[in-house]
Amino acid sequence: MSIDEAFLPWAEAKGVKLNGVEPQVLPGRGIGIVATQNIRANDVVLSVPLKSVRTIDTVPKAITQVLLPGVSVQGILAAQIALDETDDFTMWRTVLPTREDLEAGVPMMWPKELQDLLPRRAKDLLEKHTTTFRRDADFVLKAFPDLTRDDYLYSWVLVNTRTFYNSMPKMKTYAQADRLMCMPAADLFNHADQGCQLSYSALGYNIVANRAYFAGEEVYLSYGSHSNDFLLAEYGFILDTNRWDEVYLDDVILPRLNRTQRDDLKSVDFLGRYALDDQTLGCHRTQVALRMLCCTPRQWQRFFDGEDDGSTSQVDVDDLLRMVLNDLLDIVGETLLKVDEADVGLDGQRELLRRRWQQTETMVRRTIEQLE
Ligand SMILES: C[S@@+](CC[C@H](N)C(=O)[O-])C[C@H]1O[C@@H](n2cnc3c(N)ncnc32)[C@H](O)[C@@H]1O
């Protein structure tokens, strides 16, 4: 893989300005942005003028008239890409990942047998996307019968993995999911748990250095405070170190709750999303759910209302947490075995799954040690 030498002149002709950075091919990360000189914190490293930003408002009417209101904004931007035969897009396409590149990481493009082996949180996100994609595809493929489902899925995943949220004031009237935008060259930044930020100005968007970078260093953008399950489901990669990482305990806590306990937790919006991270021994939601299992209703209510700090029940809660974490270790072991035995999909897909479950195991074991 190499970067077409006409790409940067093309981007600059669109008004994109690169300041001390350039795109480079990086092993295992496709293309990324690398500093060509020392950069200071708060320097603008890349800017894109508003005229070069693609949003729902820049999609040709021939497409929006047919697809609105049935198709999501993401689905419409994807249709535009799938149908785009202009020279302009041909140039952009030279730096976009191929379908094979995306298949290696993005679970939406994996065989069902491997999707079923994803961790809970990633599976939930995948289900949400699959539902939206199916609805979008039904509409789009009927309206544009020359498109194949695979072509459209490729464009849909491209949009999902490289759009930004548009924060220009006009967008405040749009639903969050409708604020997506594509920006040439800016979409070449890879993610780190701490990275540059995107900022809006009346002229366009700037990517601002979060710290000083030395010439030769990769300059990262932060896509947000995302766990590895989220990054895997949405973008098809995981980080080796991720300060925002967390593991969901729903698969081992929910089965312990009876129907009444579930209903009670649901009525206060505390059913599910029980997370374990490196900072807490089970998040507040987890603490609330576990107390439902080992405290009296009055004790639980006082903890829930903040009238009791929970210290008197903490030993019981920690015992229970240790038990559910051991249940989770069983699930990790069983799933790793299934990943090893799976004879579908690509080596890279199975390796990604294996790494994620091993990270989960490490986090769970570390917490068990802290509880002892
Ligand atoms: C917005 S694009 C970034 C540019 C991308 N590397 C490319 O070649 O076009 C997002 C995609 O980059 C890859 N990516 C981003 N950050 C990464 C990282 N830290 N490690 C590995 N892959 C990463 C993932 O494939 C993700 O879906």
CSV table of C-alpha atoms and ligand atoms in Angstrom, one decimal:
chain,number,residue,atom,x,y,z
A,1,MET,CA,0.0,0.0,0.0
A,2,SER,CA,1.2,3.5,-0.7
A,3,ILE,CA,-0.3,7.0,-0.7
A,4,ASP,CA,-1.0,8.4,-4.2
A,5,GLU,CA,1.3,11.4,-4.8
A,6,ALA,CA,-1.7,13.3,-6.2
A,7,PHE,CA,-3.6,12.9,-2.9
A,8,LEU,CA,-2.1,15.8,-0.9
A,9,PRO,CA,-2.3,18.3,-3.8
A,10,TRP,CA,-6.0,17.2,-4.2
A,11,ALA,CA,-6.7,17.8,-0.5
A,12,GLU,CA,-4.8,21.2,-0.5
A,13,ALA,CA,-6.9,22.3,-3.6
A,14,LYS,CA,-9.9,21.7,-1.4
A,15,GLY,CA,-8.5,24.1,1.2
A,16,VAL,CA,-7.2,21.4,3.6
A,17,LYS,CA,-4.1,22.7,5.4
A,18,LEU,CA,-1.5,20.4,7.0
A,19,ASN,CA,0.8,22.0,9.4
A,20,GLY,CA,3.9,20.0,10.2
A,21,VAL,CA,2.2,16.6,9.6
A,22,GLU,CA,1.7,14.2,6.7
A,23,PRO,CA,-0.1,11.0,6.0
A,24,GLN,CA,2.0,7.8,6.1
A,25,VAL,CA,1.3,4.1,5.8
A,26,LEU,CA,1.8,2.5,9.2
A,27,PRO,CA,2.1,-1.2,10.0
A,28,GLY,CA,-1.1,-2.6,11.3
A,29,ARG,CA,-3.0,0.7,11.3
A,30,GLY,CA,-3.5,1.5,7.6
A,31,ILE,CA,-2.7,5.1,7.0
A,32,GLY,CA,-2.1,7.5,9.9
A,33,ILE,CA,-0.8,11.0,10.4
A,34,VAL,CA,2.8,11.6,11.4
A,35,ALA,CA,4.7,14.7,12.5
A,36,THR,CA,7.2,15.9,9.9
A,37,GLN,CA,8.6,18.5,12.4
A,38,ASN,CA,8.4,19.2,16.1
A,39,ILE,CA,4.9,20.3,17.1
A,40,ARG,CA,3.9,22.3,20.1
A,41,ALA,CA,0.8,21.7,22.3
A,42,ASN,CA,-2.2,23.6,20.9
A,43,ASP,CA,-0.8,24.0,17.4
A,44,VAL,CA,-3.4,23.5,14.7
A,45,VAL,CA,-2.0,20.5,12.8
A,46,LEU,CA,-4.7,20.2,10.2
A,47,SER,CA,-7.7,22.3,9.1
A,48,VAL,CA,-10.6,21.7,6.8
A,49,PRO,CA,-12.7,24.5,5.4
A,50,LEU,CA,-16.5,24.2,5.7
A,51,LYS,CA,-16.8,24.0,1.9
A,52,SER,CA,-15.0,20.7,1.9
A,53,VAL,CA,-17.1,19.0,4.6
A,54,ARG,CA,-19.7,16.5,3.5
A,55,THR,CA,-22.9,16.4,5.5
A,56,ILE,CA,-26.5,15.5,4.8
A,57,ASP,CA,-27.0,19.0,3.4
A,58,THR,CA,-24.3,18.4,0.7
A,59,VAL,CA,-25.7,15.1,-0.6
A,60,PRO,CA,-27.2,15.5,-4.1
A,61,LYS,CA,-30.9,16.0,-4.1
A,62,ALA,CA,-31.3,13.1,-6.5
A,63,ILE,CA,-30.3,10.9,-3.6
A,64,THR,CA,-31.9,12.6,-0.6
A,65,GLN,CA,-35.3,13.0,-2.4
A,66,VAL,CA,-35.5,9.2,-2.9
A,67,LEU,CA,-34.1,8.1,0.5
A,68,LEU,CA,-35.5,10.6,3.0
A,69,PRO,CA,-37.1,10.1,5.5
A,70,GLY,CA,-36.7,6.3,5.5
A,71,VAL,CA,-32.9,6.0,5.6
A,72,SER,CA,-30.5,7.2,8.4
A,73,VAL,CA,-28.1,10.0,7.7
A,74,GLN,CA,-25.3,7.5,7.9
A,75,GLY,CA,-27.1,5.4,5.3
A,76,ILE,CA,-27.6,8.3,3.0
A,77,LEU,CA,-23.9,9.4,3.2
A,78,ALA,CA,-23.0,5.7,2.5
A,79,ALA,CA,-25.3,5.7,-0.5
A,80,GLN,CA,-23.6,8.8,-1.8
A,81,ILE,CA,-20.2,7.2,-1.5
A,82,ALA,CA,-21.4,3.9,-3.1
A,83,LEU,CA,-22.9,5.8,-6.1
A,84,ASP,CA,-20.1,8.4,-6.4
A,85,GLU,CA,-18.4,8.1,-9.8
A,86,THR,CA,-16.9,11.6,-9.9
A,87,ASP,CA,-13.1,12.2,-10.4
A,88,ASP,CA,-13.1,14.0,-7.1
A,89,PHE,CA,-14.2,10.8,-5.2
A,90,THR,CA,-11.9,8.6,-7.3
A,91,MET,CA,-9.0,10.6,-5.7
A,92,TRP,CA,-10.4,10.3,-2.2
A,93,ARG,CA,-10.9,6.6,-2.7
A,94,THR,CA,-7.1,6.1,-3.2
A,95,VAL,CA,-6.6,6.5,0.5
A,96,LEU,CA,-9.6,4.7,1.8
A,97,PRO,CA,-9.3,1.2,3.2
A,98,THR,CA,-10.4,-1.7,0.9
A,99,ARG,CA,-13.2,-4.0,1.7
A,100,GLU,CA,-10.6,-6.6,2.7
A,101,ASP,CA,-9.0,-4.1,5.1
A,102,LEU,CA,-12.3,-3.5,6.8
A,103,GLU,CA,-13.3,-7.1,6.9
A,104,ALA,CA,-10.2,-7.9,9.0
A,105,GLY,CA,-11.4,-5.8,11.8
A,106,VAL,CA,-15.0,-4.6,11.7
A,107,PRO,CA,-17.3,-7.2,13.2
A,108,MET,CA,-20.3,-6.2,11.0
A,109,MET,CA,-18.3,-7.9,8.2
A,110,TRP,CA,-17.4,-11.0,10.1
A,111,PRO,CA,-19.1,-14.4,9.8
A,112,LYS,CA,-22.0,-14.9,12.2
A,113,GLU,CA,-20.2,-17.6,14.2
A,114,LEU,CA,-17.5,-15.1,15.1
A,115,GLN,CA,-19.9,-12.3,15.8
A,116,ASP,CA,-21.6,-14.6,18.4
A,117,LEU,CA,-18.2,-14.8,20.2
A,118,LEU,CA,-18.0,-11.1,20.8
A,119,PRO,CA,-18.1,-9.7,24.4
A,120,ARG,CA,-21.6,-8.5,25.5
A,121,ARG,CA,-21.1,-4.8,25.0
A,122,ALA,CA,-19.6,-5.2,21.5
A,123,LYS,CA,-22.5,-7.6,20.6
A,124,ASP,CA,-25.1,-5.1,21.7
A,125,LEU,CA,-23.5,-2.4,19.6
A,126,LEU,CA,-23.2,-4.7,16.6
A,127,GLU,CA,-26.9,-5.6,17.0
A,128,LYS,CA,-27.9,-2.0,16.9
A,129,HIS,CA,-25.9,-1.3,13.8
A,130,THR,CA,-27.1,-4.5,12.0
A,131,THR,CA,-30.7,-3.4,12.6
A,132,THR,CA,-30.0,0.1,11.2
A,133,PHE,CA,-28.0,-1.3,8.3
A,134,ARG,CA,-30.8,-3.7,7.3
A,135,ARG,CA,-33.4,-1.0,7.3
A,136,ASP,CA,-31.2,1.3,5.3
A,137,ALA,CA,-30.2,-1.4,2.8
A,138,ASP,CA,-33.8,-2.4,2.2
A,139,PHE,CA,-34.6,1.1,1.1
A,140,VAL,CA,-31.4,1.9,-0.7
A,141,LEU,CA,-31.1,-1.3,-2.7
A,142,LYS,CA,-34.7,-0.9,-3.9
A,143,ALA,CA,-34.1,2.7,-4.9
A,144,PHE,CA,-30.7,1.9,-6.6
A,145,PRO,CA,-31.0,-1.7,-7.9
A,146,ASP,CA,-27.6,-1.6,-9.5
A,147,LEU,CA,-25.9,-1.5,-6.1
A,148,THR,CA,-25.1,-4.8,-4.5
A,149,ARG,CA,-25.6,-5.4,-0.7
A,150,ASP,CA,-21.9,-6.0,-0.3
A,151,ASP,CA,-21.0,-2.7,-2.0
A,152,TYR,CA,-23.5,-0.9,0.2
A,153,LEU,CA,-22.3,-2.6,3.3
A,154,TYR,CA,-18.7,-1.5,2.5
A,155,SER,CA,-19.7,2.1,2.1
A,156,TRP,CA,-21.9,2.0,5.2
A,157,VAL,CA,-18.9,0.7,7.3
A,158,LEU,CA,-16.6,3.3,5.7
A,159,VAL,CA,-18.9,6.0,6.9
A,160,ASN,CA,-19.3,4.4,10.3
A,161,THR,CA,-15.5,4.3,10.8
A,162,ARG,CA,-14.5,7.7,9.5
A,163,THR,CA,-17.2,10.3,10.2
A,164,PHE,CA,-17.1,13.1,12.8
A,165,TYR,CA,-19.9,14.8,14.7
A,166,ASN,CA,-20.6,18.2,13.2
A,167,SER,CA,-20.7,20.8,16.0
A,168,MET,CA,-21.4,23.9,13.9
A,169,PRO,CA,-24.2,26.0,15.6
A,170,LYS,CA,-26.7,25.2,12.8
A,171,MET,CA,-26.5,21.5,13.7
A,172,LYS,CA,-28.0,22.1,17.1
A,173,THR,CA,-31.4,21.7,15.5
A,174,TYR,CA,-30.4,18.2,14.2
A,175,ALA,CA,-30.7,15.0,16.1
A,176,GLN,CA,-27.3,13.8,17.3
A,177,ALA,CA,-27.3,10.8,14.9
A,178,ASP,CA,-28.0,13.3,12.0
A,179,ARG,CA,-24.9,15.4,12.7
A,180,LEU,CA,-22.4,13.2,10.9
A,181,MET,CA,-19.9,14.7,8.5
A,182,CYS,CA,-17.0,13.3,6.4
A,183,MET,CA,-13.8,15.3,6.1
A,184,PRO,CA,-11.0,14.4,3.6
A,185,ALA,CA,-7.6,14.0,5.2
A,186,ALA,CA,-8.9,14.6,8.7
A,187,ASP,CA,-10.3,11.1,8.5
A,188,LEU,CA,-6.7,9.7,8.3
A,189,PHE,CA,-5.9,10.3,12.0
A,190,ASN,CA,-5.8,7.1,14.1
A,191,HIS,CA,-7.2,7.0,17.6
A,192,ALA,CA,-5.5,7.0,21.0
A,193,ASP,CA,-7.0,7.2,24.5
A,194,GLN,CA,-5.5,10.6,24.8
A,195,GLY,CA,-5.1,12.5,21.5
A,196,CYS,CA,-5.7,15.7,19.5
A,197,GLN,CA,-9.2,17.3,19.6
A,198,LEU,CA,-11.4,18.5,16.8
A,199,SER,CA,-12.6,22.1,17.2
A,200,TYR,CA,-15.0,24.1,15.2
A,201,SER,CA,-14.5,27.7,14.0
A,202,ALA,CA,-16.6,29.9,11.7
A,203,LEU,CA,-14.1,29.0,8.9
A,204,GLY,CA,-14.1,25.2,9.4
A,205,TYR,CA,-12.7,22.5,11.5
A,206,ASN,CA,-9.2,22.4,13.2
A,207,ILE,CA,-7.4,19.5,14.7
A,208,VAL,CA,-5.4,20.8,17.6
A,209,ALA,CA,-2.4,19.1,19.2
A,210,ASN,CA,-3.1,17.9,22.7
A,211,ARG,CA,0.6,17.9,23.6
A,212,ALA,CA,4.0,18.4,22.0
A,213,TYR,CA,5.0,15.8,19.4
A,214,PHE,CA,8.5,15.2,18.1
A,215,ALA,CA,9.1,14.9,14.3
A,216,GLY,CA,8.5,11.3,13.3
A,217,GLU,CA,5.9,10.6,16.0
A,218,GLU,CA,2.4,9.5,15.0
A,219,VAL,CA,-0.1,12.2,15.9
A,220,TYR,CA,-3.3,10.7,17.2
A,221,LEU,CA,-6.8,12.0,17.5
A,222,SER,CA,-9.1,11.0,20.3
A,223,TYR,CA,-12.3,9.6,18.9
A,224,GLY,CA,-13.8,9.8,22.5
A,225,SER,CA,-13.6,8.1,25.9
A,226,HIS,CA,-14.2,4.7,24.4
A,227,SER,CA,-13.7,1.2,25.9
A,228,ASN,CA,-12.1,-1.5,23.7
A,229,ASP,CA,-15.4,-3.3,23.2
A,230,PHE,CA,-16.8,-0.1,21.7
A,231,LEU,CA,-13.7,0.5,19.6
A,232,LEU,CA,-13.9,-3.1,18.4
A,233,ALA,CA,-17.6,-3.0,17.4
A,234,GLU,CA,-17.4,0.5,15.9
A,235,TYR,CA,-14.0,0.7,14.3
A,236,GLY,CA,-12.5,-2.8,14.2
A,237,PHE,CA,-9.5,-2.4,16.5
A,238,ILE,CA,-8.6,-2.4,20.2
A,239,LEU,CA,-5.8,-0.6,22.1
A,240,ASP,CA,-3.2,-2.3,24.1
A,241,THR,CA,-3.5,0.3,26.8
A,242,ASN,CA,-6.8,2.2,27.2
A,243,ARG,CA,-7.6,4.3,30.2
A,244,TRP,CA,-11.3,4.2,29.3
A,245,ASP,CA,-11.5,0.4,29.1
A,246,GLU,CA,-14.2,-1.4,30.9
A,247,VAL,CA,-15.8,-4.8,30.8
A,248,TYR,CA,-19.5,-5.4,31.2
A,249,LEU,CA,-20.7,-7.8,33.9
A,250,ASP,CA,-24.3,-8.1,32.6
A,251,ASP,CA,-24.0,-11.7,31.5
A,252,VAL,CA,-23.0,-12.8,35.1
A,253,ILE,CA,-25.2,-10.4,37.2
A,254,LEU,CA,-28.5,-10.4,35.3
A,255,PRO,CA,-29.0,-14.2,35.6
A,256,ARG,CA,-28.8,-13.9,39.4
A,257,LEU,CA,-31.6,-11.4,39.6
A,258,ASN,CA,-35.2,-12.7,39.9
A,259,ARG,CA,-38.0,-11.1,38.0
A,260,THR,CA,-39.0,-8.7,40.8
A,261,GLN,CA,-35.5,-7.6,41.3
A,262,ARG,CA,-35.1,-6.9,37.6
A,263,ASP,CA,-38.4,-5.0,37.5
A,264,ASP,CA,-37.3,-2.9,40.5
A,265,LEU,CA,-34.0,-2.1,38.9
A,266,LYS,CA,-35.6,-1.3,35.6
A,267,SER,CA,-38.1,1.1,37.2
A,268,VAL,CA,-35.1,3.2,38.4
A,269,ASP,CA,-33.2,2.7,35.2
A,270,PHE,CA,-30.5,0.6,36.8
A,271,LEU,CA,-31.1,-2.6,34.8
A,272,GLY,CA,-27.9,-3.6,32.9
A,273,ARG,CA,-24.7,-1.8,31.9
A,274,TYR,CA,-22.8,-3.1,34.9
A,275,ALA,CA,-19.2,-2.1,34.2
A,276,LEU,CA,-15.8,-3.1,35.7
A,277,ASP,CA,-12.9,-0.7,35.0
A,278,ASP,CA,-9.4,-0.1,36.4
A,279,GLN,CA,-10.5,2.7,38.8
A,280,THR,CA,-13.5,1.2,40.6
A,281,LEU,CA,-14.2,-2.3,42.0
A,282,GLY,CA,-17.5,-2.3,40.0
A,283,CYS,CA,-19.2,0.9,38.9
A,284,HIS,CA,-22.0,2.5,40.9
A,285,ARG,CA,-24.6,0.6,38.9
A,286,THR,CA,-22.9,-2.6,39.7
A,287,GLN,CA,-22.8,-1.7,43.4
A,288,VAL,CA,-26.5,-1.0,43.3
A,289,ALA,CA,-27.4,-4.2,41.5
A,290,LEU,CA,-25.2,-6.4,43.8
A,291,ARG,CA,-26.8,-4.8,46.9
A,292,MET,CA,-30.2,-5.9,45.5
A,293,LEU,CA,-28.9,-9.4,45.8
A,294,CYS,CA,-27.3,-9.3,49.3
A,295,CYS,CA,-29.0,-6.5,51.3
A,296,THR,CA,-32.4,-6.1,52.8
A,297,PRO,CA,-34.9,-3.9,50.8
A,298,ARG,CA,-34.5,-1.2,53.5
A,299,GLN,CA,-30.6,-1.3,53.3
A,300,TRP,CA,-30.8,-1.3,49.5
A,301,GLN,CA,-33.1,1.7,49.5
A,302,ARG,CA,-30.9,3.7,51.9
A,303,PHE,CA,-27.8,3.0,49.7
A,304,PHE,CA,-29.7,3.9,46.6
A,305,ASP,CA,-31.0,7.1,48.1
A,306,GLY,CA,-27.5,8.1,49.3
A,307,GLU,CA,-28.4,7.9,52.9
A,308,ASP,CA,-26.0,5.0,53.6
A,309,ASP,CA,-22.5,4.9,52.1
A,310,GLY,CA,-22.7,1.1,51.9
A,311,SER,CA,-19.7,0.4,54.1
A,312,THR,CA,-21.7,-2.0,56.4
A,313,SER,CA,-22.7,-4.2,53.4
A,314,GLN,CA,-19.4,-3.8,51.5
A,315,VAL,CA,-17.9,-7.2,52.7
A,316,ASP,CA,-21.0,-9.1,51.4
A,317,VAL,CA,-21.0,-7.1,48.2
A,318,ASP,CA,-17.3,-7.8,47.6
A,319,ASP,CA,-17.8,-11.5,48.2
A,320,LEU,CA,-20.6,-11.5,45.7
A,321,LEU,CA,-18.6,-9.5,43.2
A,322,ARG,CA,-15.8,-12.1,43.5
A,323,MET,CA,-18.3,-14.8,42.7
A,324,VAL,CA,-19.7,-13.1,39.7
A,325,LEU,CA,-16.1,-12.3,38.5
A,326,ASN,CA,-15.3,-16.0,38.8
A,327,ASP,CA,-18.4,-16.8,36.7
A,328,LEU,CA,-17.1,-14.3,34.1
A,329,LEU,CA,-13.7,-16.1,34.1
A,330,ASP,CA,-15.6,-19.3,33.3
A,331,ILE,CA,-17.2,-17.5,30.3
A,332,VAL,CA,-13.8,-16.1,29.2
A,333,GLY,CA,-12.3,-19.6,29.3
A,334,GLU,CA,-15.2,-21.2,27.4
A,335,THR,CA,-15.2,-18.5,24.8
A,336,LEU,CA,-11.4,-18.6,24.2
A,337,LEU,CA,-11.8,-22.3,23.6
A,338,LYS,CA,-14.5,-21.7,21.1
A,339,VAL,CA,-12.4,-19.0,19.3
A,340,ASP,CA,-9.5,-21.5,19.1
A,341,GLU,CA,-11.8,-24.2,17.7
A,342,ALA,CA,-13.6,-21.9,15.2
A,343,ASP,CA,-12.8,-22.8,11.6
A,344,VAL,CA,-14.6,-19.8,10.1
A,345,GLY,CA,-13.4,-16.3,9.3
A,346,LEU,CA,-9.9,-14.9,9.0
A,347,ASP,CA,-6.9,-15.5,11.2
A,348,GLY,CA,-6.9,-11.7,12.0
A,349,GLN,CA,-10.5,-11.7,13.1
A,350,ARG,CA,-10.0,-14.6,15.4
A,351,GLU,CA,-6.8,-13.1,16.8
A,352,LEU,CA,-8.7,-9.8,17.5
A,353,LEU,CA,-11.3,-11.7,19.4
A,354,ARG,CA,-8.7,-13.7,21.3
A,355,ARG,CA,-6.8,-10.5,22.3
A,356,ARG,CA,-10.0,-8.9,23.6
A,357,TRP,CA,-11.0,-11.9,25.7
A,358,GLN,CA,-7.5,-12.0,27.1
A,359,GLN,CA,-7.7,-8.4,28.1
A,360,THR,CA,-11.0,-9.1,29.8
A,361,GLU,CA,-9.4,-12.0,31.7
A,362,THR,CA,-6.5,-9.8,32.8
A,363,MET,CA,-8.9,-7.0,34.1
A,364,VAL,CA,-11.1,-9.5,35.9
A,365,ARG,CA,-8.1,-11.3,37.6
A,366,ARG,CA,-6.6,-8.0,38.7
A,367,THR,CA,-9.9,-7.0,40.3
A,368,ILE,CA,-10.2,-10.4,42.1
A,369,GLU,CA,-6.7,-9.9,43.5
A,370,GLN,CA,-7.7,-6.4,44.7
A,371,LEU,CA,-10.7,-7.8,46.4
A,372,GLU,CA,-8.7,-10.4,48.3
B,1,LIG,C1,-10.8,7.4,10.8
B,1,LIG,S1,-10.0,6.0,10.2
B,1,LIG,C2,-8.3,6.4,10.5
B,1,LIG,C3,-7.4,6.2,9.3
B,1,LIG,C4,-7.2,4.7,8.9
B,1,LIG,N1,-6.1,4.2,9.6
B,1,LIG,C5,-7.0,4.6,7.4
B,1,LIG,O1,-6.1,3.9,7.0
B,1,LIG,O2,-7.9,5.1,6.7
B,1,LIG,C6,-10.4,4.9,11.5
B,1,LIG,C7,-9.8,3.5,11.3
B,1,LIG,O3,-8.4,3.5,11.5
B,1,LIG,C8,-8.0,2.3,12.2
B,1,LIG,N2,-7.5,2.8,13.5
B,1,LIG,C9,-7.7,3.9,14.1
B,1,LIG,N3,-6.9,4.0,15.2
B,1,LIG,C10,-6.3,2.9,15.3
B,1,LIG,C11,-5.4,2.3,16.3
B,1,LIG,N4,-5.0,3.0,17.4
B,1,LIG,N5,-4.9,1.1,16.1
B,1,LIG,C12,-5.2,0.4,15.0
B,1,LIG,N6,-6.1,0.8,14.1
B,1,LIG,C13,-6.6,2.1,14.2
B,1,LIG,C14,-9.3,1.5,12.3
B,1,LIG,O4,-9.3,0.6,11.3
B,1,LIG,C15,-10.4,2.5,12.2
B,1,LIG,O5,-11.6,1.9,11.7
